Amino acid sequence: MALSNREIAERLRFMAQLLEVIGEEDVFKVRAYERAAKRLEELPTPVSELDEESLLAVPGIGSKLAKKIAEIGETGTFTELEELRAKIPASLPELLELEGVGPKTVHTLWMKLGIQSVEDLERAARQHRIRAVKGFGEKKEAEFLRSIARHRARGTAGSRMTRDQADAVVARATSILTQGTFEVAGSYRRGKSTVGDIDIATREAPQAVNARVRTIADEIIMAGNEKTSIRCLGQQVDFRFTEPGSFGSMLLYLTGSKEFNIRLRGIAIEKGLKLNEYGLEERAGGGLHTFPDEASLFASLGLPYIPAEIREDRGEIQRALAGDLPVLVEQAAIRGDLHVHTSATDGRMTLAELAAAGGRLGYEYILVSDHSATLGITHGLDADGVKAQAGEIEAVNRTSPCRLLHGIEVDILADGSLGLPDRLLGDLDLVVASVHSGLHEEKDPMTRRILTAMANDHVDIIGHPTGRLFPSRPAYEVDMDRIIDAARATGTALEINASPWRMDLDDPHVREARDRAVRLSIGTDAHDTGELGHMRHGVTLARRGWCGPGDVLNALDREALLRWAS
Ligand code: DGT
Ligand code: CA
Ligand code: CA
Ligand code: ZN
């Protein structure tokens, strides 16, 4: 489908905005994109119907811009835009959607206060940290908070929630329920990387809940005795009511997946039973058996308890019947984080702050993995920077119980070579290698690029292996089958990037990798100490891929990890 002129213009304008966000000093460059966007919008003929010559005849569009416009027409975006996007925090562009927040403001907030997301801005405004910046005052703080509220009320129509967003909606929606009387079900409970809507099963009386929902709802879609639906923080939330005695069957039904439910009903039928959200019914006209919890219902079907994360009809029921369910990794097994960025580059935590936070989390180690210098804009580390960091890490480690390991997130360049020389990488504890540029390469060259990087002895982990970003950037083209084979052959780990914007690898590929004995490395890609908490999303994703502690690299203790890497 051809893009409209307006859609193409939008991409160019977005580029201009991002250039201002990073503080581009060349104002002519910014204006050239803005002007071209405006001209395109005014153009009566769709660009897709123009030949090159007539496009070049449009004032303000030279040969370089014409090329970019052609690229947008073909791929929906263009290389410079994606490269720029790869170099800034994934959460930053959302700030531009706030009313009264332009690119210059985002630049200032980012540079002066380290604000990288709507959540950061909200926190800073509530803590009155914004008024400390020149040009901003008390009034501005209140304005930001109002814009954020409106932004959330609008929601992200049509797109699915990230896990972080879903956590916020769940917290608000369940704030009106009594502890111990409900369970969040649906895709949220199954741990899917994105969530469509929130489903909650509750034993509380419908009247009681319905009397309280208005305090948290933007809108009440319907309020009934079996089900109540509202919009909350711009998202749909469904409450399903049930008698305490049948909570088990309701929770099982509402958790899904649909495919899992269908398979389970089949097993019930074989036993002459009918399974639904109210319980198990004897088909020969007998009574209804009800279940207060899921475990007793599973047991009645001759099954062990199946964890929610694997209820997808991907072989788990057969394994359950055979008494051979996989043991899934738990948060408690995680001994460290294998992907973080510090203030040496675009992160917002010093090494000492990082080590202290790691200690609070009970970690044995954290891998410091700042960007390599080829990422220009985010001021990556060059050889001298890496050497300086080695000394600083040693100093912090003298007093820190949580050991900082020295690593890097080195760029995989277009030809598969790495952004830093081998002898330097050889001095590091662990090396994460990631693709950040040329994301629109075709499948074969992209795959070969990553295979080449994996063949390098110094590379231990491939970071965010498919490059996807929610909600807007799909995975790049890559032959994951070959990557997994090569990971196995070279002993390279594949990352489970736990950032809620990435969740990369996705769960079917985690499962493939695990089935072929490839190690998975869970890293948060944290840029501040708060984001270290995203580890929980990574653990959930690992569980969805059937990983046990033995499949996860950072379930190894420090000695075993370093032995693995050497
Ligand atoms: P989502 O919200 O798109 O991320 O995905 P889910 O899985 O939360 O789906 P949703 O909200 O449409 O439905 C919640 C659960 O209800 C679903 O996981 C299983 C159950 N369910 C929904 N529709 C059907 C159906 O047609 N048949 C069966 N057996 N179960 C269903
Ligand atoms: Ca749902
Ligand atoms: Ca639903
Ligand atoms: Zn990266």
PDB file of N, CA and C in Angstrom, residues 463-535:
ATOM      1  N   GLY A 463      23.077  -8.880  21.651  1.00  0.00           N
ATOM      2  CA  GLY A 463      22.078  -8.032  22.326  1.00  0.00           C
ATOM      3  C   GLY A 463      20.831  -7.855  21.471  1.00  0.00           C
ATOM      4  N   HIS A 464      19.677  -7.671  22.125  1.00  0.00           N
ATOM      5  CA  HIS A 464      18.373  -7.507  21.452  1.00  0.00           C
ATOM      6  C   HIS A 464      18.399  -8.011  20.006  1.00  0.00           C
ATOM      7  N   PRO A 465      18.346  -9.347  19.842  1.00  0.00           N
ATOM      8  CA  PRO A 465      18.674  -9.967  18.545  1.00  0.00           C
ATOM      9  C   PRO A 465      17.794  -9.590  17.352  1.00  0.00           C
ATOM     10  N   THR A 466      16.615  -9.020  17.549  1.00  0.00           N
ATOM     11  CA  THR A 466      15.803  -8.668  16.372  1.00  0.00           C
ATOM     12  C   THR A 466      15.504  -7.175  16.269  1.00  0.00           C
ATOM     13  N   GLY A 467      15.945  -6.382  17.243  1.00  0.00           N
ATOM     14  CA  GLY A 467      15.851  -4.926  17.127  1.00  0.00           C
ATOM     15  C   GLY A 467      14.460  -4.328  17.224  1.00  0.00           C
ATOM     16  N   ARG A 468      13.451  -5.122  17.614  1.00  0.00           N
ATOM     17  CA  ARG A 468      12.105  -4.541  17.626  1.00  0.00           C
ATOM     18  C   ARG A 468      11.938  -3.545  18.769  1.00  0.00           C
ATOM     19  N   LEU A 469      11.061  -2.554  18.541  1.00  0.00           N
ATOM     20  CA  LEU A 469      10.734  -1.574  19.575  1.00  0.00           C
ATOM     21  C   LEU A 469       9.232  -1.359  19.550  1.00  0.00           C
ATOM     22  N   PHE A 470       8.574  -1.521  20.701  1.00  0.00           N
ATOM     23  CA  PHE A 470       7.145  -1.236  20.771  1.00  0.00           C
ATOM     24  C   PHE A 470       6.952   0.258  20.954  1.00  0.00           C
ATOM     25  N   PRO A 471       5.942   0.874  20.387  1.00  0.00           N
ATOM     26  CA  PRO A 471       4.945   0.220  19.567  1.00  0.00           C
ATOM     27  C   PRO A 471       5.243   0.286  18.070  1.00  0.00           C
ATOM     28  N   SER A 472       6.329   0.976  17.687  1.00  0.00           N
ATOM     29  CA  SER A 472       6.376   1.355  16.274  1.00  0.00           C
ATOM     30  C   SER A 472       7.382   0.628  15.398  1.00  0.00           C
ATOM     31  N   ARG A 473       8.419   0.049  15.976  1.00  0.00           N
ATOM     32  CA  ARG A 473       9.415  -0.528  15.070  1.00  0.00           C
ATOM     33  C   ARG A 473       9.375  -2.060  15.090  1.00  0.00           C
ATOM     34  N   PRO A 474       9.030  -2.660  13.959  1.00  0.00           N
ATOM     35  CA  PRO A 474       9.018  -4.123  13.915  1.00  0.00           C
ATOM     36  C   PRO A 474      10.444  -4.670  13.920  1.00  0.00           C
ATOM     37  N   ALA A 475      10.573  -5.959  14.167  1.00  0.00           N
ATOM     38  CA  ALA A 475      11.874  -6.618  14.134  1.00  0.00           C
ATOM     39  C   ALA A 475      12.492  -6.443  12.755  1.00  0.00           C
ATOM     40  N   TYR A 476      13.828  -6.333  12.698  1.00  0.00           N
ATOM     41  CA  TYR A 476      14.440  -6.321  11.374  1.00  0.00           C
ATOM     42  C   TYR A 476      14.409  -7.733  10.789  1.00  0.00           C
ATOM     43  N   GLU A 477      14.640  -7.814   9.499  1.00  0.00           N
ATOM     44  CA  GLU A 477      14.623  -9.096   8.810  1.00  0.00           C
ATOM     45  C   GLU A 477      15.856  -9.890   9.202  1.00  0.00           C
ATOM     46  N   VAL A 478      15.658 -11.063   9.746  1.00  0.00           N
ATOM     47  CA  VAL A 478      16.808 -11.891  10.106  1.00  0.00           C
ATOM     48  C   VAL A 478      16.355 -13.344  10.183  1.00  0.00           C
ATOM     49  N   ASP A 479      17.255 -14.250   9.767  1.00  0.00           N
ATOM     50  CA  ASP A 479      16.934 -15.672   9.766  1.00  0.00           C
ATOM     51  C   ASP A 479      17.281 -16.250  11.138  1.00  0.00           C
ATOM     52  N   MET A 480      16.297 -16.233  12.035  1.00  0.00           N
ATOM     53  CA  MET A 480      16.565 -16.607  13.422  1.00  0.00           C
ATOM     54  C   MET A 480      16.965 -18.075  13.548  1.00  0.00           C
ATOM     55  N   ASP A 481      16.493 -18.883  12.621  1.00  0.00           N
ATOM     56  CA  ASP A 481      16.862 -20.285  12.626  1.00  0.00           C
ATOM     57  C   ASP A 481      18.384 -20.455  12.498  1.00  0.00           C
ATOM     58  N   ARG A 482      18.957 -19.716  11.559  1.00  0.00           N
ATOM     59  CA  ARG A 482      20.417 -19.797  11.367  1.00  0.00           C
ATOM     60  C   ARG A 482      21.166 -19.169  12.535  1.00  0.00           C
ATOM     61  N   ILE A 483      20.603 -18.074  13.076  1.00  0.00           N
ATOM     62  CA  ILE A 483      21.261 -17.424  14.219  1.00  0.00           C
ATOM     63  C   ILE A 483      21.314 -18.395  15.407  1.00  0.00           C
ATOM     64  N   ILE A 484      20.223 -19.099  15.632  1.00  0.00           N
ATOM     65  CA  ILE A 484      20.165 -20.028  16.768  1.00  0.00           C
ATOM     66  C   ILE A 484      21.156 -21.177  16.558  1.00  0.00           C
ATOM     67  N   ASP A 485      21.204 -21.702  15.341  1.00  0.00           N
ATOM     68  CA  ASP A 485      22.182 -22.755  15.043  1.00  0.00           C
ATOM     69  C   ASP A 485      23.604 -22.277  15.304  1.00  0.00           C
ATOM     70  N   ALA A 486      23.892 -21.067  14.831  1.00  0.00           N
ATOM     71  CA  ALA A 486      25.252 -20.538  14.989  1.00  0.00           C
ATOM     72  C   ALA A 486      25.550 -20.245  16.457  1.00  0.00           C
ATOM     73  N   ALA A 487      24.548 -19.804  17.193  1.00  0.00           N
ATOM     74  CA  ALA A 487      24.750 -19.540  18.624  1.00  0.00           C
ATOM     75  C   ALA A 487      25.160 -20.840  19.311  1.00  0.00           C
ATOM     76  N   ARG A 488      24.483 -21.899  18.936  1.00  0.00           N
ATOM     77  CA  ARG A 488      24.807 -23.216  19.488  1.00  0.00           C
ATOM     78  C   ARG A 488      26.238 -23.608  19.120  1.00  0.00           C
ATOM     79  N   ALA A 489      26.579 -23.449  17.822  1.00  0.00           N
ATOM     80  CA  ALA A 489      27.889 -23.892  17.343  1.00  0.00           C
ATOM     81  C   ALA A 489      29.033 -23.077  17.936  1.00  0.00           C
ATOM     82  N   THR A 490      28.813 -21.771  18.127  1.00  0.00           N
ATOM     83  CA  THR A 490      29.901 -20.912  18.608  1.00  0.00           C
ATOM     84  C   THR A 490      29.858 -20.728  20.118  1.00  0.00           C
ATOM     85  N   GLY A 491      28.840 -21.254  20.772  1.00  0.00           N
ATOM     86  CA  GLY A 491      28.715 -21.062  22.217  1.00  0.00           C
ATOM     87  C   GLY A 491      28.389 -19.623  22.585  1.00  0.00           C
ATOM     88  N   THR A 492      27.674 -18.926  21.711  1.00  0.00           N
ATOM     89  CA  THR A 492      27.276 -17.552  22.001  1.00  0.00           C
ATOM     90  C   THR A 492      25.891 -17.559  22.643  1.00  0.00           C
ATOM     91  N   ALA A 493      25.696 -16.696  23.625  1.00  0.00           N
ATOM     92  CA  ALA A 493      24.366 -16.583  24.226  1.00  0.00           C
ATOM     93  C   ALA A 493      23.533 -15.592  23.429  1.00  0.00           C
ATOM     94  N   LEU A 494      22.226 -15.788  23.421  1.00  0.00           N
ATOM     95  CA  LEU A 494      21.323 -14.807  22.830  1.00  0.00           C
ATOM     96  C   LEU A 494      20.640 -14.065  23.976  1.00  0.00           C
ATOM     97  N   GLU A 495      20.452 -12.766  23.777  1.00  0.00           N
ATOM     98  CA  GLU A 495      19.881 -11.972  24.856  1.00  0.00           C
ATOM     99  C   GLU A 495      18.359 -12.067  24.890  1.00  0.00           C
ATOM    100  N   ILE A 496      17.829 -12.082  26.105  1.00  0.00           N
ATOM    101  CA  ILE A 496      16.428 -11.731  26.333  1.00  0.00           C
ATOM    102  C   ILE A 496      16.479 -10.325  26.891  1.00  0.00           C
ATOM    103  N   ASN A 497      16.245  -9.347  26.043  1.00  0.00           N
ATOM    104  CA  ASN A 497      16.298  -7.963  26.480  1.00  0.00           C
ATOM    105  C   ASN A 497      14.996  -7.656  27.226  1.00  0.00           C
ATOM    106  N   ALA A 498      15.113  -7.301  28.495  1.00  0.00           N
ATOM    107  CA  ALA A 498      13.946  -7.213  29.379  1.00  0.00           C
ATOM    108  C   ALA A 498      13.302  -5.832  29.376  1.00  0.00           C
ATOM    109  N   SER A 499      13.829  -4.915  28.567  1.00  0.00           N
ATOM    110  CA  SER A 499      13.191  -3.608  28.477  1.00  0.00           C
ATOM    111  C   SER A 499      11.775  -3.800  27.941  1.00  0.00           C
ATOM    112  N   PRO A 500      10.756  -3.203  28.596  1.00  0.00           N
ATOM    113  CA  PRO A 500       9.382  -3.420  28.119  1.00  0.00           C
ATOM    114  C   PRO A 500       9.155  -2.889  26.708  1.00  0.00           C
ATOM    115  N   TRP A 501      10.029  -2.039  26.219  1.00  0.00           N
ATOM    116  CA  TRP A 501       9.902  -1.574  24.839  1.00  0.00           C
ATOM    117  C   TRP A 501      10.497  -2.568  23.846  1.00  0.00           C
ATOM    118  N   ARG A 502      11.298  -3.479  24.342  1.00  0.00           N
ATOM    119  CA  ARG A 502      11.959  -4.430  23.438  1.00  0.00           C
ATOM    120  C   ARG A 502      11.418  -5.851  23.597  1.00  0.00           C
ATOM    121  N   MET A 503      11.568  -6.445  24.753  1.00  0.00           N
ATOM    122  CA  MET A 503      11.183  -7.858  24.964  1.00  0.00           C
ATOM    123  C   MET A 503      11.677  -8.690  23.776  1.00  0.00           C
ATOM    124  N   ASP A 504      12.974  -8.704  23.609  1.00  0.00           N
ATOM    125  CA  ASP A 504      13.595  -9.208  22.392  1.00  0.00           C
ATOM    126  C   ASP A 504      14.755 -10.118  22.786  1.00  0.00           C
ATOM    127  N   LEU A 505      14.796 -11.316  22.412  1.00  0.00           N
ATOM    128  CA  LEU A 505      13.999 -12.221  21.604  1.00  0.00           C
ATOM    129  C   LEU A 505      12.529 -12.323  22.009  1.00  0.00           C
ATOM    130  N   ASP A 506      11.687 -12.666  21.031  1.00  0.00           N
ATOM    131  CA  ASP A 506      10.298 -12.941  21.397  1.00  0.00           C
ATOM    132  C   ASP A 506      10.159 -14.402  21.829  1.00  0.00           C
ATOM    133  N   ASP A 507       8.998 -14.727  22.436  1.00  0.00           N
ATOM    134  CA  ASP A 507       8.950 -16.018  23.130  1.00  0.00           C
ATOM    135  C   ASP A 507       9.072 -17.262  22.250  1.00  0.00           C
ATOM    136  N   PRO A 508       8.522 -17.292  21.034  1.00  0.00           N
ATOM    137  CA  PRO A 508       8.731 -18.513  20.243  1.00  0.00           C
ATOM    138  C   PRO A 508      10.218 -18.755  19.946  1.00  0.00           C
ATOM    139  N   HIS A 509      10.962 -17.687  19.760  1.00  0.00           N
ATOM    140  CA  HIS A 509      12.394 -17.842  19.496  1.00  0.00           C
ATOM    141  C   HIS A 509      13.172 -18.206  20.756  1.00  0.00           C
ATOM    142  N   VAL A 510      12.740 -17.700  21.894  1.00  0.00           N
ATOM    143  CA  VAL A 510      13.373 -18.128  23.151  1.00  0.00           C
ATOM    144  C   VAL A 510      13.214 -19.642  23.281  1.00  0.00           C
ATOM    145  N   ARG A 511      12.013 -20.088  22.999  1.00  0.00           N
ATOM    146  CA  ARG A 511      11.716 -21.525  23.086  1.00  0.00           C
ATOM    147  C   ARG A 511      12.596 -22.330  22.123  1.00  0.00           C
ATOM    148  N   GLU A 512      12.711 -21.845  20.879  1.00  0.00           N
ATOM    149  CA  GLU A 512      13.558 -22.514  19.887  1.00  0.00           C
ATOM    150  C   GLU A 512      15.002 -22.606  20.396  1.00  0.00           C
ATOM    151  N   ALA A 513      15.501 -21.478  20.886  1.00  0.00           N
ATOM    152  CA  ALA A 513      16.888 -21.425  21.363  1.00  0.00           C
ATOM    153  C   ALA A 513      17.079 -22.396  22.520  1.00  0.00           C
ATOM    154  N   ARG A 514      16.156 -22.364  23.466  1.00  0.00           N
ATOM    155  CA  ARG A 514      16.245 -23.262  24.620  1.00  0.00           C
ATOM    156  C   ARG A 514      16.196 -24.714  24.184  1.00  0.00           C
ATOM    157  N   ASP A 515      15.285 -25.028  23.256  1.00  0.00           N
ATOM    158  CA  ASP A 515      15.162 -26.417  22.798  1.00  0.00           C
ATOM    159  C   ASP A 515      16.451 -26.898  22.143  1.00  0.00           C
ATOM    160  N   ARG A 516      17.221 -25.952  21.584  1.00  0.00           N
ATOM    161  CA  ARG A 516      18.477 -26.353  20.938  1.00  0.00           C
ATOM    162  C   ARG A 516      19.687 -26.057  21.819  1.00  0.00           C
ATOM    163  N   ALA A 517      19.437 -25.976  23.132  1.00  0.00           N
ATOM    164  CA  ALA A 517      20.510 -25.849  24.121  1.00  0.00           C
ATOM    165  C   ALA A 517      21.367 -24.596  23.953  1.00  0.00           C
ATOM    166  N   VAL A 518      20.756 -23.502  23.509  1.00  0.00           N
ATOM    167  CA  VAL A 518      21.462 -22.227  23.464  1.00  0.00           C
ATOM    168  C   VAL A 518      21.207 -21.506  24.789  1.00  0.00           C
ATOM    169  N   ARG A 519      22.253 -20.873  25.332  1.00  0.00           N
ATOM    170  CA  ARG A 519      22.090 -20.132  26.573  1.00  0.00           C
ATOM    171  C   ARG A 519      21.389 -18.805  26.302  1.00  0.00           C
ATOM    172  N   LEU A 520      20.477 -18.410  27.192  1.00  0.00           N
ATOM    173  CA  LEU A 520      19.786 -17.123  27.099  1.00  0.00           C
ATOM    174  C   LEU A 520      20.319 -16.211  28.199  1.00  0.00           C
ATOM    175  N   SER A 521      20.591 -14.968  27.851  1.00  0.00           N
ATOM    176  CA  SER A 521      21.157 -14.018  28.792  1.00  0.00           C
ATOM    177  C   SER A 521      20.127 -12.919  29.035  1.00  0.00           C
ATOM    178  N   ILE A 522      19.647 -12.783  30.256  1.00  0.00           N
ATOM    179  CA  ILE A 522      18.622 -11.761  30.506  1.00  0.00           C
ATOM    180  C   ILE A 522      19.285 -10.454  30.922  1.00  0.00           C
ATOM    181  N   GLY A 523      19.046  -9.401  30.167  1.00  0.00           N
ATOM    182  CA  GLY A 523      19.613  -8.091  30.475  1.00  0.00           C
ATOM    183  C   GLY A 523      18.518  -7.040  30.431  1.00  0.00           C
ATOM    184  N   THR A 524      18.587  -6.062  31.334  1.00  0.00           N
ATOM    185  CA  THR A 524      17.508  -5.059  31.372  1.00  0.00           C
ATOM    186  C   THR A 524      17.736  -3.916  30.409  1.00  0.00           C
ATOM    187  N   ASP A 525      19.008  -3.701  29.969  1.00  0.00           N
ATOM    188  CA  ASP A 525      19.289  -2.519  29.149  1.00  0.00           C
ATOM    189  C   ASP A 525      18.948  -1.266  29.964  1.00  0.00           C
ATOM    190  N   ALA A 526      19.103  -1.360  31.283  1.00  0.00           N
ATOM    191  CA  ALA A 526      18.725  -0.253  32.170  1.00  0.00           C
ATOM    192  C   ALA A 526      19.616   0.959  31.937  1.00  0.00           C
ATOM    193  N   HIS A 527      18.988   2.132  31.967  1.00  0.00           N
ATOM    194  CA  HIS A 527      19.735   3.383  31.889  1.00  0.00           C
ATOM    195  C   HIS A 527      19.695   4.130  33.216  1.00  0.00           C
ATOM    196  N   ASP A 528      18.865   3.666  34.151  1.00  0.00           N
ATOM    197  CA  ASP A 528      18.907   4.198  35.512  1.00  0.00           C
ATOM    198  C   ASP A 528      18.618   3.059  36.487  1.00  0.00           C
ATOM    199  N   THR A 529      18.795   3.324  37.765  1.00  0.00           N
ATOM    200  CA  THR A 529      18.693   2.223  38.728  1.00  0.00           C
ATOM    201  C   THR A 529      17.271   1.671  38.782  1.00  0.00           C
ATOM    202  N   GLY A 530      16.268   2.527  38.543  1.00  0.00           N
ATOM    203  CA  GLY A 530      14.884   2.057  38.553  1.00  0.00           C
ATOM    204  C   GLY A 530      14.639   0.980  37.502  1.00  0.00           C
ATOM    205  N   GLU A 531      15.264   1.162  36.346  1.00  0.00           N
ATOM    206  CA  GLU A 531      15.022   0.216  35.252  1.00  0.00           C
ATOM    207  C   GLU A 531      15.661  -1.149  35.493  1.00  0.00           C
ATOM    208  N   LEU A 532      16.522  -1.259  36.484  1.00  0.00           N
ATOM    209  CA  LEU A 532      17.048  -2.592  36.819  1.00  0.00           C
ATOM    210  C   LEU A 532      15.886  -3.518  37.194  1.00  0.00           C
ATOM    211  N   GLY A 533      14.785  -2.919  37.664  1.00  0.00           N
ATOM    212  CA  GLY A 533      13.590  -3.691  38.028  1.00  0.00           C
ATOM    213  C   GLY A 533      12.908  -4.356  36.842  1.00  0.00           C
ATOM    214  N   HIS A 534      13.275  -3.959  35.629  1.00  0.00           N
ATOM    215  CA  HIS A 534      12.682  -4.598  34.449  1.00  0.00           C
ATOM    216  C   HIS A 534      13.093  -6.069  34.322  1.00  0.00           C
ATOM    217  N   MET A 535      14.028  -6.493  35.154  1.00  0.00           N
ATOM    218  CA  MET A 535      14.432  -7.904  35.131  1.00  0.00           C
ATOM    219  C   MET A 535      13.210  -8.812  35.210  1.00  0.00           C
TER     220      MET A 535
END
